[in-house]
PDB file of C-alpha atoms in Angstrom:
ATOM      1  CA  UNK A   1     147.877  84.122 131.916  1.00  0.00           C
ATOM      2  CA  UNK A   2     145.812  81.298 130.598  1.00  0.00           C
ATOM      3  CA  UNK A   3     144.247  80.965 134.363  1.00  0.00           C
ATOM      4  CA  UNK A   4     143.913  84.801 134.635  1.00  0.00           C
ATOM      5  CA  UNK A   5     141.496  84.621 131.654  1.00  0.00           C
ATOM      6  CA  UNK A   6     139.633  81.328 132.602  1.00  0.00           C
ATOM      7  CA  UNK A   7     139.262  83.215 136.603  1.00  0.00           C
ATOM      8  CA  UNK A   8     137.549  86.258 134.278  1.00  0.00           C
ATOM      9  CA  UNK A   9     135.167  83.895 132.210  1.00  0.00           C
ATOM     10  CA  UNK A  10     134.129  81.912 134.869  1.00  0.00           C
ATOM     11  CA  UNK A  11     133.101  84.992 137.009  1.00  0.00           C
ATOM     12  CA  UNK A  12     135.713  84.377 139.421  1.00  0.00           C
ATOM     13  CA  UNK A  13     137.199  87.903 140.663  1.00  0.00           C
ATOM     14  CA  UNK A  14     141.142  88.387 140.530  1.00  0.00           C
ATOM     15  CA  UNK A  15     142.687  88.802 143.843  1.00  0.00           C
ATOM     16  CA  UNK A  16     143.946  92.435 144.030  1.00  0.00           C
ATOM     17  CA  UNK A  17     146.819  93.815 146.289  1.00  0.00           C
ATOM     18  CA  UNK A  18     145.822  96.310 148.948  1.00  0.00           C
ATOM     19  CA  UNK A  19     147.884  99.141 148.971  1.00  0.00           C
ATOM     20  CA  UNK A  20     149.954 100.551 151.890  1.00  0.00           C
ATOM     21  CA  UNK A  21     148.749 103.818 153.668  1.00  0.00           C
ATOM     22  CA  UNK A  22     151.096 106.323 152.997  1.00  0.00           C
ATOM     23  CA  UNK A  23     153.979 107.103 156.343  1.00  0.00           C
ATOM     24  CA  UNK A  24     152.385 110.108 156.852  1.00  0.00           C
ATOM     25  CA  UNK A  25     148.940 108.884 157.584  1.00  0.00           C
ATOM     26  CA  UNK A  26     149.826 107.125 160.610  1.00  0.00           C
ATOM     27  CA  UNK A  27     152.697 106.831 163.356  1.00  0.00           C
ATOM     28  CA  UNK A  28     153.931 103.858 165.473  1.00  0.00           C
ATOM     29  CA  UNK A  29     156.136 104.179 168.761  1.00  0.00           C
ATOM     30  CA  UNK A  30     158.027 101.417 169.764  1.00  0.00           C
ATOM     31  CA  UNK A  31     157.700 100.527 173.439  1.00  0.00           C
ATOM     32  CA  UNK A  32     160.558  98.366 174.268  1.00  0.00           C
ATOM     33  CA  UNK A  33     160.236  96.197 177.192  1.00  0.00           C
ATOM     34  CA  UNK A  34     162.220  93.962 179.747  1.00  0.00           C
ATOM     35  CA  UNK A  35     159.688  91.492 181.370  1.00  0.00           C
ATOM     36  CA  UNK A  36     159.859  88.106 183.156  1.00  0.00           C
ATOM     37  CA  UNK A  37     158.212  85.311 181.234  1.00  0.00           C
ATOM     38  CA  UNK A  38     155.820  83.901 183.514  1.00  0.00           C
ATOM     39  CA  UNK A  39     154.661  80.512 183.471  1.00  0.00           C
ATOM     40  CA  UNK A  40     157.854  78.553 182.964  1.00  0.00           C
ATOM     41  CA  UNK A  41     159.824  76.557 185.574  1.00  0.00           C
ATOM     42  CA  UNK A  42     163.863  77.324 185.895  1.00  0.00           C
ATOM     43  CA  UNK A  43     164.104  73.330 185.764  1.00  0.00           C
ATOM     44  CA  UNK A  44     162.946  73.133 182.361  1.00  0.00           C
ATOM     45  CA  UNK A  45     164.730  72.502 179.812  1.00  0.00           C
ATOM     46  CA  UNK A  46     164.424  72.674 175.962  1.00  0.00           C
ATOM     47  CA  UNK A  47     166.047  70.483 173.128  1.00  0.00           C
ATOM     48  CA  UNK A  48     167.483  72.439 170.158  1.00  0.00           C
ATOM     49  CA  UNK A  49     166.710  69.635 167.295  1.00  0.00           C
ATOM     50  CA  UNK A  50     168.967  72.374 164.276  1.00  0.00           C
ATOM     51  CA  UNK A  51     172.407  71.239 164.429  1.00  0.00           C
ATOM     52  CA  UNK A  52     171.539  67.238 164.094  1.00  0.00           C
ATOM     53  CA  UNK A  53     172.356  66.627 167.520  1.00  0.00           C
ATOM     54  CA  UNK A  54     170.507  66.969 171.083  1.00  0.00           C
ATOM     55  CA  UNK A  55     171.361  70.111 172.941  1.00  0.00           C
ATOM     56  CA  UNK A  56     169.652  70.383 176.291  1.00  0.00           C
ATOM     57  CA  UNK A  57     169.162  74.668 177.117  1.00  0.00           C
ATOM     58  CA  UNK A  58     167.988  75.859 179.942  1.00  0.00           C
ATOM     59  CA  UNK A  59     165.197  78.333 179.603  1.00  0.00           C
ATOM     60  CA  UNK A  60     165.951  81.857 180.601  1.00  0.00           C
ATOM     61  CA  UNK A  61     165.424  83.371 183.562  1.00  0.00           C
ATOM     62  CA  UNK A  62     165.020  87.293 183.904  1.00  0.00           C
ATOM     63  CA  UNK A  63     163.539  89.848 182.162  1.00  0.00           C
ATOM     64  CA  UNK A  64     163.388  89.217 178.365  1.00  0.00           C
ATOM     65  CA  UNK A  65     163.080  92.097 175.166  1.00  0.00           C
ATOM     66  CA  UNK A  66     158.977  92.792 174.770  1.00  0.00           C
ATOM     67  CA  UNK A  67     157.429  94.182 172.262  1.00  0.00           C
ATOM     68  CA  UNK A  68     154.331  96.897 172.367  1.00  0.00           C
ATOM     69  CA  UNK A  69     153.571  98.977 169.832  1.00  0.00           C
ATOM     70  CA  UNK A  70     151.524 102.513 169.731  1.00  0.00           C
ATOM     71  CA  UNK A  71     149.965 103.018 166.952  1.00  0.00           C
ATOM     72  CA  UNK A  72     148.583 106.083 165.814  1.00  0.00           C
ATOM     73  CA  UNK A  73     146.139 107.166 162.973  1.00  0.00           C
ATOM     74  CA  UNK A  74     146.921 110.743 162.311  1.00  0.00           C
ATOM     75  CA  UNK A  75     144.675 110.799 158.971  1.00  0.00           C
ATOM     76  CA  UNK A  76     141.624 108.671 157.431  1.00  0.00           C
ATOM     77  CA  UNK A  77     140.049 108.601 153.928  1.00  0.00           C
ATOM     78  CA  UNK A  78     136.681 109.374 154.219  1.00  0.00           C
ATOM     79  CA  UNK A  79     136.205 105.698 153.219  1.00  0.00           C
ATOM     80  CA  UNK A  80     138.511 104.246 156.241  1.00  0.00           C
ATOM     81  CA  UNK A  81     135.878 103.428 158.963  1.00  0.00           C
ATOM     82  CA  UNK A  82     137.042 100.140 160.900  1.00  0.00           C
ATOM     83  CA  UNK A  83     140.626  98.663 161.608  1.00  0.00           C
ATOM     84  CA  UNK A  84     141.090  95.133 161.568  1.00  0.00           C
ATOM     85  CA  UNK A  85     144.361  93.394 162.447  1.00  0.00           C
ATOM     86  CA  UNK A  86     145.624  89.667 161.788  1.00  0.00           C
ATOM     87  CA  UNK A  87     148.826  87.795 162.243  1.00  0.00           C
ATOM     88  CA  UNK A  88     150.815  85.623 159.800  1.00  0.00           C
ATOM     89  CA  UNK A  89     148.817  82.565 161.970  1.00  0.00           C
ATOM     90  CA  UNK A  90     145.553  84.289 160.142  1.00  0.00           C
ATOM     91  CA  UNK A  91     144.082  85.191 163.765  1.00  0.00           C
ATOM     92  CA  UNK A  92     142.066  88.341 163.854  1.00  0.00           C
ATOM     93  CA  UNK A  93     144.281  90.309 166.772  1.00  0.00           C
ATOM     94  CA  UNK A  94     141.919  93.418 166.881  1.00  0.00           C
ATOM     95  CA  UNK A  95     138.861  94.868 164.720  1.00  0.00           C
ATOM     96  CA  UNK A  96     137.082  98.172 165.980  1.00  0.00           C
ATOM     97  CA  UNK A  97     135.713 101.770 164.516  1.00  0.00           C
ATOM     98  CA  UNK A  98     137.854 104.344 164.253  1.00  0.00           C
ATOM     99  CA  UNK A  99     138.560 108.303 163.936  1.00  0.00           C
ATOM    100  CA  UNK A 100     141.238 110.289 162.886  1.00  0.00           C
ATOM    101  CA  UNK A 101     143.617 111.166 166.074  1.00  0.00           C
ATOM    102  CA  UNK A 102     142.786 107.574 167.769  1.00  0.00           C
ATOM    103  CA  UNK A 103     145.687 105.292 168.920  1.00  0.00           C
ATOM    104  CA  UNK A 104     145.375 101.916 169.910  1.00  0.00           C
ATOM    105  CA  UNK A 105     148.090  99.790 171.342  1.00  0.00           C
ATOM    106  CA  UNK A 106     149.152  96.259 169.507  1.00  0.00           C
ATOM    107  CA  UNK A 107     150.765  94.114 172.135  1.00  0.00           C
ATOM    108  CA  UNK A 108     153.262  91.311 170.422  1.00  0.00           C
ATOM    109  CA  UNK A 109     155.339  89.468 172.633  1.00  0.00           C
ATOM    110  CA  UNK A 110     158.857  88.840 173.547  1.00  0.00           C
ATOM    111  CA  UNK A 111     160.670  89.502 170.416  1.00  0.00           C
ATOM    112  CA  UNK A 112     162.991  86.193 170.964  1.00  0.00           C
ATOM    113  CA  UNK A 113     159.882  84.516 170.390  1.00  0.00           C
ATOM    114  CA  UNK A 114     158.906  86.007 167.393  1.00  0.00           C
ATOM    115  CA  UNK A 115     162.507  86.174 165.743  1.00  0.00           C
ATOM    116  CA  UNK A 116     162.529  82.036 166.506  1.00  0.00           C
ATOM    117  CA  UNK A 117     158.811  81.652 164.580  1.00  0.00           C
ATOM    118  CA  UNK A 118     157.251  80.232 167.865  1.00  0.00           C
ATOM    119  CA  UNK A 119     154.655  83.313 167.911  1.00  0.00           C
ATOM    120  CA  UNK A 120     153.164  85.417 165.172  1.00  0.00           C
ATOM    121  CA  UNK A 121     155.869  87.657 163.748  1.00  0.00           C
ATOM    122  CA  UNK A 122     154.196  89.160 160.939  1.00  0.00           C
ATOM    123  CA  UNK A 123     151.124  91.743 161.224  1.00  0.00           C
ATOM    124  CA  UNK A 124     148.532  93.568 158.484  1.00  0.00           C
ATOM    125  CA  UNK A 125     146.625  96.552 159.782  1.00  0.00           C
ATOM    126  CA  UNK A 126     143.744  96.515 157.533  1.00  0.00           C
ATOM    127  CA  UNK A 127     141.618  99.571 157.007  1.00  0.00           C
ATOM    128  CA  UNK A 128     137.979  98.904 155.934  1.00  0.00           C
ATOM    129  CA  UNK A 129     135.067 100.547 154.137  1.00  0.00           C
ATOM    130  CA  UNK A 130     131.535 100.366 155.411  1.00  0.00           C
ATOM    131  CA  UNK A 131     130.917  97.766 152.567  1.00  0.00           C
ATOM    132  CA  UNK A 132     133.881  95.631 154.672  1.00  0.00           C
ATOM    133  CA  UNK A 133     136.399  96.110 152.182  1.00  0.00           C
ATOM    134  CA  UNK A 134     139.715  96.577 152.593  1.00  0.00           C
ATOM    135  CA  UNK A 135     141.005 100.086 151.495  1.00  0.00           C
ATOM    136  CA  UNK A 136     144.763 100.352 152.740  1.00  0.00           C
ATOM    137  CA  UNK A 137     146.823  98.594 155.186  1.00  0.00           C
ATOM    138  CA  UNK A 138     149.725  98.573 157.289  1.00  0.00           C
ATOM    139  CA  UNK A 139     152.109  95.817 157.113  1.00  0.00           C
ATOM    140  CA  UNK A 140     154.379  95.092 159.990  1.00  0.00           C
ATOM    141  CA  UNK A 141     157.349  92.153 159.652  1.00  0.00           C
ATOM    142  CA  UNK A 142     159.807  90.730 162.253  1.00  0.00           C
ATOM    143  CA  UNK A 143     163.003  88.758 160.541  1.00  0.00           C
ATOM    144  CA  UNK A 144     164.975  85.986 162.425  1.00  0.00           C
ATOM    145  CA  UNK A 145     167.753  88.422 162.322  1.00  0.00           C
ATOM    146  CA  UNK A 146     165.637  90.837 164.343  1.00  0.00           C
ATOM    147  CA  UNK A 147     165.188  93.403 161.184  1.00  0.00           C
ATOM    148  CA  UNK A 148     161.813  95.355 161.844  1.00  0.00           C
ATOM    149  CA  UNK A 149     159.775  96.112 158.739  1.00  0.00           C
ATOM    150  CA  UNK A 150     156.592  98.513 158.208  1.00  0.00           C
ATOM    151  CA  UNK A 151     155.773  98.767 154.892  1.00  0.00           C
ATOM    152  CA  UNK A 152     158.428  97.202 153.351  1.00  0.00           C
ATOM    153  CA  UNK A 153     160.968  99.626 155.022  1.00  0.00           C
ATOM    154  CA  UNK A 154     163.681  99.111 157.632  1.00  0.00           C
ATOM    155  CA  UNK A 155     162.395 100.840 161.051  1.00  0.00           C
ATOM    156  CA  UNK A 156     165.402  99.475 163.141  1.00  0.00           C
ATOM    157  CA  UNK A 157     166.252  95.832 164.636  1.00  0.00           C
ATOM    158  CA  UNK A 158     165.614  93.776 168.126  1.00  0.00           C
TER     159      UNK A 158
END
């Protein structure tokens, strides 16, 4: 409280929430795919430091559970003008104008990933103004257990 009123005599602005765009403003589609991790050697092997001791895994090979997602705005404010999307990491994933009707597709990763916190597993969809302000947003969330999140509400698991 006490810091509140200093930030408002000092002339520093309070940090306010963005809200979430209502479910009926936009639509995802999951597109759940099997693909082959590229890049890795079948004679690898990782150490899995969590139980105290050394475990030596061998890296998977096959198709693995990847993640793209369709996203769809079906209705703007007049005020929404630009999209801008960054990860947990605080990387800007995608910015561009937009319309009413226009999809663009978000491309995450193999979910494994994700639900171990080796990639970012946590997205916000920003909407802007033309001033660059942030109107609404979309909120996406991976757990370890695999528990997808948009919003703050349970959209199925990995």
């Amino acid at each position: 409280m006490i810091i509140s009123i200093l930030m408002v005599l000092l002339g520093v602005p309070l940090q306010t929430e963005v809200p979430f765009k209502p479910n009926e403003e936009f639509q995802l589609q999951v597109d759940y795919k099997f693909k082959v991790r590229t890049g890795n050697n079948s004679s690898t092997l990782q150490i899995d430091f969590d139980k105290g001791n050394l475990e030596e895994k061998k890296t998977a090979d096959g198709p693995l559970p990847y993640l793209i997602i369709n996203f769809k705005m079906l209705k703007l404010s007049d005020q929404e003008v630009r999209v801008k999307v960054i990860n947990n990491f605080g990387k800007l994933f995608l910015t561009k104008k937009i319309k009413a009707g226009e999809d663009f597709k978000l491309d995450l990763g193999f979910t494994d990933d994700m639900k171990d916190r080796v990639t970012a597993y946590e997205y916000n969809i920003y909407f802007i103004n033309s001033d660059k302000k942030e109107v609404s947003m979309v909120h996406f969330y991976i757990h370890e257990d695999g528990t997808f999140l948009v919003n703050n509400e349970k959209r199925g698991k990995f």
